[in-house]
Amino acid sequence: NPDKKWYVHWREKDGSVYGNNLVSMVNFLAIGYGICDDPGRKEAILNNMEELMQKEKLFIWPSCFFPYEDSVGLINVNYPYPNYENGDLFLAWAELGTRCYAEKHPVTALKYIRNVINQYEMDGLAHQRYTRVKQTGAGDDILSNNIMAVVGLYRNIYGIRPQYNRLYFEPHVTT
């Protein structure tokens, strides 16, 4: 979306766009894997996301910041907003989120890693996801990927990046 400077979730063959609601994973994938090669757009996305995170005081990034269009996805699961894939908090994207912030905003990346560690101390991260409104655990899916914040710490803050033939370091250590 050129007006909002963020990436949308998908475009249908007829040109219609869905997921123009600042989907975290879509924008983190674009930045984290270099699809977004415009430094201005990258900063606009990250600054917008951080501003919205502060506004809601969320401990980790939500699946999306604004609701999906009506009738997108499973109605009985994703509605009313925010619910499940339509706004809940998933720790699976923590590594990619910290990757996006680490280069220029390592303090922000580390803040979310600390938030997840604090949540672990409260509930053991024994949940598939966290509700958006109360930020309490929900679901018991074994594929919750709650370890991804710690992966983000080692990969993106400490910069430990094993390669097949060497150990590469690219730290973004804060004070």
Short mmCIF file of C-alpha atoms in Angstrom, two decimals:
data_model
loop_
_atom_site.label_atom_id
_atom_site.label_comp_id
_atom_site.label_asym_id
_atom_site.label_seq_id
_atom_site.Cartn_x
_atom_site.Cartn_y
_atom_site.Cartn_z
CA ASN A 1 0.00 0.00 0.00
CA PRO A 2 1.98 3.02 -1.21
CA ASP A 3 -0.19 5.45 0.75
CA LYS A 4 0.39 3.72 4.07
CA LYS A 5 3.91 2.51 3.15
CA TRP A 6 3.29 -1.07 4.27
CA TYR A 7 2.86 -4.41 2.55
CA VAL A 8 -0.54 -6.07 2.16
CA HIS A 9 -1.18 -9.75 2.82
CA TRP A 10 -2.32 -10.81 -0.65
CA ARG A 11 -3.69 -9.71 -4.00
CA GLU A 12 -6.24 -11.77 -5.92
CA LYS A 13 -6.04 -12.40 -9.68
CA ASP A 14 -8.72 -9.76 -10.22
CA GLY A 15 -6.50 -7.17 -8.51
CA SER A 16 -8.49 -6.99 -5.29
CA VAL A 17 -6.36 -6.63 -2.17
CA TYR A 18 -6.88 -8.36 1.18
CA GLY A 19 -4.99 -7.97 4.40
CA ASN A 20 -4.37 -4.24 4.08
CA ASN A 21 -4.33 -4.13 7.88
CA LEU A 22 -0.62 -4.03 8.76
CA VAL A 23 -0.06 -7.75 9.12
CA SER A 24 3.06 -8.21 11.26
CA MET A 25 4.40 -11.35 9.60
CA VAL A 26 3.98 -9.98 6.06
CA ASN A 27 5.86 -6.79 6.85
CA PHE A 28 8.51 -8.56 8.95
CA LEU A 29 9.09 -11.04 6.11
CA ALA A 30 9.47 -8.21 3.60
CA ILE A 31 12.00 -6.41 5.79
CA GLY A 32 13.76 -9.42 7.30
CA TYR A 33 14.40 -11.12 3.96
CA GLY A 34 15.32 -7.98 2.02
CA ILE A 35 12.22 -7.69 -0.17
CA CYS A 36 11.78 -4.21 1.26
CA ASP A 37 14.90 -2.53 -0.09
CA ASP A 38 13.64 1.03 0.45
CA PRO A 39 15.16 2.35 3.72
CA GLY A 40 12.42 4.98 4.04
CA ARG A 41 9.63 2.42 3.74
CA LYS A 42 11.41 0.09 6.15
CA GLU A 43 11.67 2.85 8.76
CA ALA A 44 8.07 3.92 8.17
CA ILE A 45 6.82 0.36 8.77
CA LEU A 46 8.93 -0.20 11.88
CA ASN A 47 8.16 3.21 13.35
CA ASN A 48 4.44 2.76 12.70
CA MET A 49 4.47 -0.68 14.30
CA GLU A 50 6.36 0.54 17.35
CA GLU A 51 4.02 3.48 17.78
CA LEU A 52 1.03 1.14 17.70
CA MET A 53 2.75 -1.27 20.10
CA GLN A 54 3.28 1.54 22.59
CA LYS A 55 -0.27 2.78 22.18
CA GLU A 56 -1.70 -0.63 23.14
CA LYS A 57 1.15 -1.59 25.50
CA LEU A 58 1.51 -5.02 23.89
CA PHE A 59 4.31 -7.28 25.10
CA ILE A 60 4.89 -8.84 21.66
CA TRP A 61 3.71 -8.13 18.12
CA PRO A 62 0.15 -9.06 17.14
CA SER A 63 -0.73 -11.04 14.03
CA CYS A 64 -2.13 -7.79 12.59
CA PHE A 65 -2.60 -4.28 13.91
CA PHE A 66 -6.00 -3.60 12.38
CA PRO A 67 -8.90 -5.96 11.61
CA TYR A 68 -9.13 -7.98 8.43
CA GLU A 69 -11.92 -7.21 6.03
CA ASP A 70 -15.29 -8.73 6.95
CA SER A 71 -15.60 -12.46 6.22
CA VAL A 72 -11.88 -13.04 5.66
CA GLY A 73 -10.87 -16.33 7.25
CA LEU A 74 -12.92 -18.47 9.58
CA ILE A 75 -15.80 -16.39 10.90
CA ASN A 76 -16.35 -18.46 14.04
CA VAL A 77 -12.64 -18.33 14.95
CA ASN A 78 -11.33 -14.92 13.90
CA TYR A 79 -14.28 -12.69 14.80
CA PRO A 80 -15.01 -10.48 16.58
CA TYR A 81 -11.71 -8.62 16.25
CA PRO A 82 -9.24 -9.07 17.82
CA ASN A 83 -9.29 -12.82 17.92
CA TYR A 84 -6.91 -15.58 16.86
CA GLU A 85 -5.31 -14.83 13.45
CA ASN A 86 -7.24 -11.56 13.34
CA GLY A 87 -5.27 -9.73 16.02
CA ASP A 88 -3.98 -12.07 18.73
CA LEU A 89 -0.33 -12.19 19.83
CA PHE A 90 1.83 -15.01 18.46
CA LEU A 91 5.38 -15.48 19.70
CA ALA A 92 6.28 -17.37 16.52
CA TRP A 93 7.22 -14.07 14.82
CA ALA A 94 9.51 -12.85 17.63
CA GLU A 95 12.75 -13.84 15.92
CA LEU A 96 11.81 -12.18 12.66
CA GLY A 97 10.54 -9.08 14.47
CA THR A 98 13.80 -8.72 16.40
CA ARG A 99 15.72 -9.26 13.16
CA CYS A 100 13.92 -6.31 11.58
CA TYR A 101 14.62 -3.97 14.50
CA ALA A 102 18.12 -5.15 15.51
CA GLU A 103 20.19 -3.35 12.89
CA LYS A 104 19.05 0.22 13.61
CA HIS A 105 16.93 -0.20 16.74
CA PRO A 106 18.56 -2.94 18.86
CA VAL A 107 17.13 -1.47 22.07
CA THR A 108 13.62 -1.98 20.68
CA ALA A 109 14.43 -5.55 19.64
CA LEU A 110 15.85 -6.33 23.07
CA LYS A 111 12.80 -4.80 24.77
CA TYR A 112 10.52 -7.41 23.17
CA ILE A 113 12.90 -10.23 24.03
CA ARG A 114 12.82 -9.06 27.65
CA ASN A 115 9.02 -8.83 27.51
CA VAL A 116 8.81 -12.47 26.43
CA ILE A 117 11.24 -13.54 29.15
CA ASN A 118 9.11 -11.66 31.70
CA GLN A 119 6.01 -13.44 30.37
CA TYR A 120 7.84 -16.76 30.71
CA GLU A 121 8.53 -15.99 34.36
CA MET A 122 4.78 -15.41 34.87
CA ASP A 123 3.25 -18.36 32.99
CA GLY A 124 6.00 -20.52 31.51
CA LEU A 125 4.92 -19.57 27.96
CA ALA A 126 2.68 -22.61 28.07
CA HIS A 127 0.26 -21.26 25.47
CA GLN A 128 -0.03 -21.28 21.71
CA ARG A 129 -0.81 -17.57 21.61
CA TYR A 130 -1.86 -14.65 23.79
CA THR A 131 -5.10 -12.73 23.58
CA ARG A 132 -4.79 -9.18 22.36
CA VAL A 133 -7.03 -7.49 24.93
CA LYS A 134 -5.92 -9.14 28.18
CA GLN A 135 -2.55 -10.50 26.95
CA THR A 136 -3.26 -13.81 28.63
CA GLY A 137 -2.38 -17.23 27.29
CA ALA A 138 -4.76 -19.13 25.03
CA GLY A 139 -4.53 -22.35 23.04
CA ASP A 140 -2.38 -25.40 23.58
CA ASP A 141 -0.94 -26.08 20.12
CA ILE A 142 2.44 -27.81 20.35
CA LEU A 143 3.66 -25.75 17.39
CA SER A 144 3.54 -22.44 19.22
CA ASN A 145 7.19 -21.51 18.55
CA ASN A 146 7.54 -19.67 21.86
CA ILE A 147 11.32 -20.16 21.77
CA MET A 148 11.64 -17.71 18.86
CA ALA A 149 12.36 -14.69 21.10
CA VAL A 150 15.44 -16.48 22.49
CA VAL A 151 16.46 -17.42 18.94
CA GLY A 152 16.13 -13.70 18.14
CA LEU A 153 18.37 -12.83 21.09
CA TYR A 154 21.18 -15.11 19.92
CA ARG A 155 20.81 -14.49 16.21
CA ASN A 156 19.94 -10.81 16.07
CA ILE A 157 21.35 -9.21 19.23
CA TYR A 158 24.39 -11.40 19.97
CA GLY A 159 24.76 -11.92 16.23
CA ILE A 160 25.65 -15.62 16.32
CA ARG A 161 25.00 -16.91 12.83
CA PRO A 162 26.40 -20.40 12.13
CA GLN A 163 27.15 -21.06 8.48
CA TYR A 164 27.90 -24.42 6.91
CA ASN A 165 31.64 -23.68 6.77
CA ARG A 166 32.22 -21.02 9.46
CA LEU A 167 30.79 -19.19 12.43
CA TYR A 168 29.70 -15.70 11.43
CA PHE A 169 29.11 -12.93 13.98
CA GLU A 170 27.07 -9.80 13.35
CA PRO A 171 26.28 -8.40 16.81
CA HIS A 172 23.89 -5.56 17.58
CA VAL A 173 24.69 -5.38 21.27
CA THR A 174 23.16 -2.61 23.37
CA THR A 175 24.68 -1.03 26.46
#
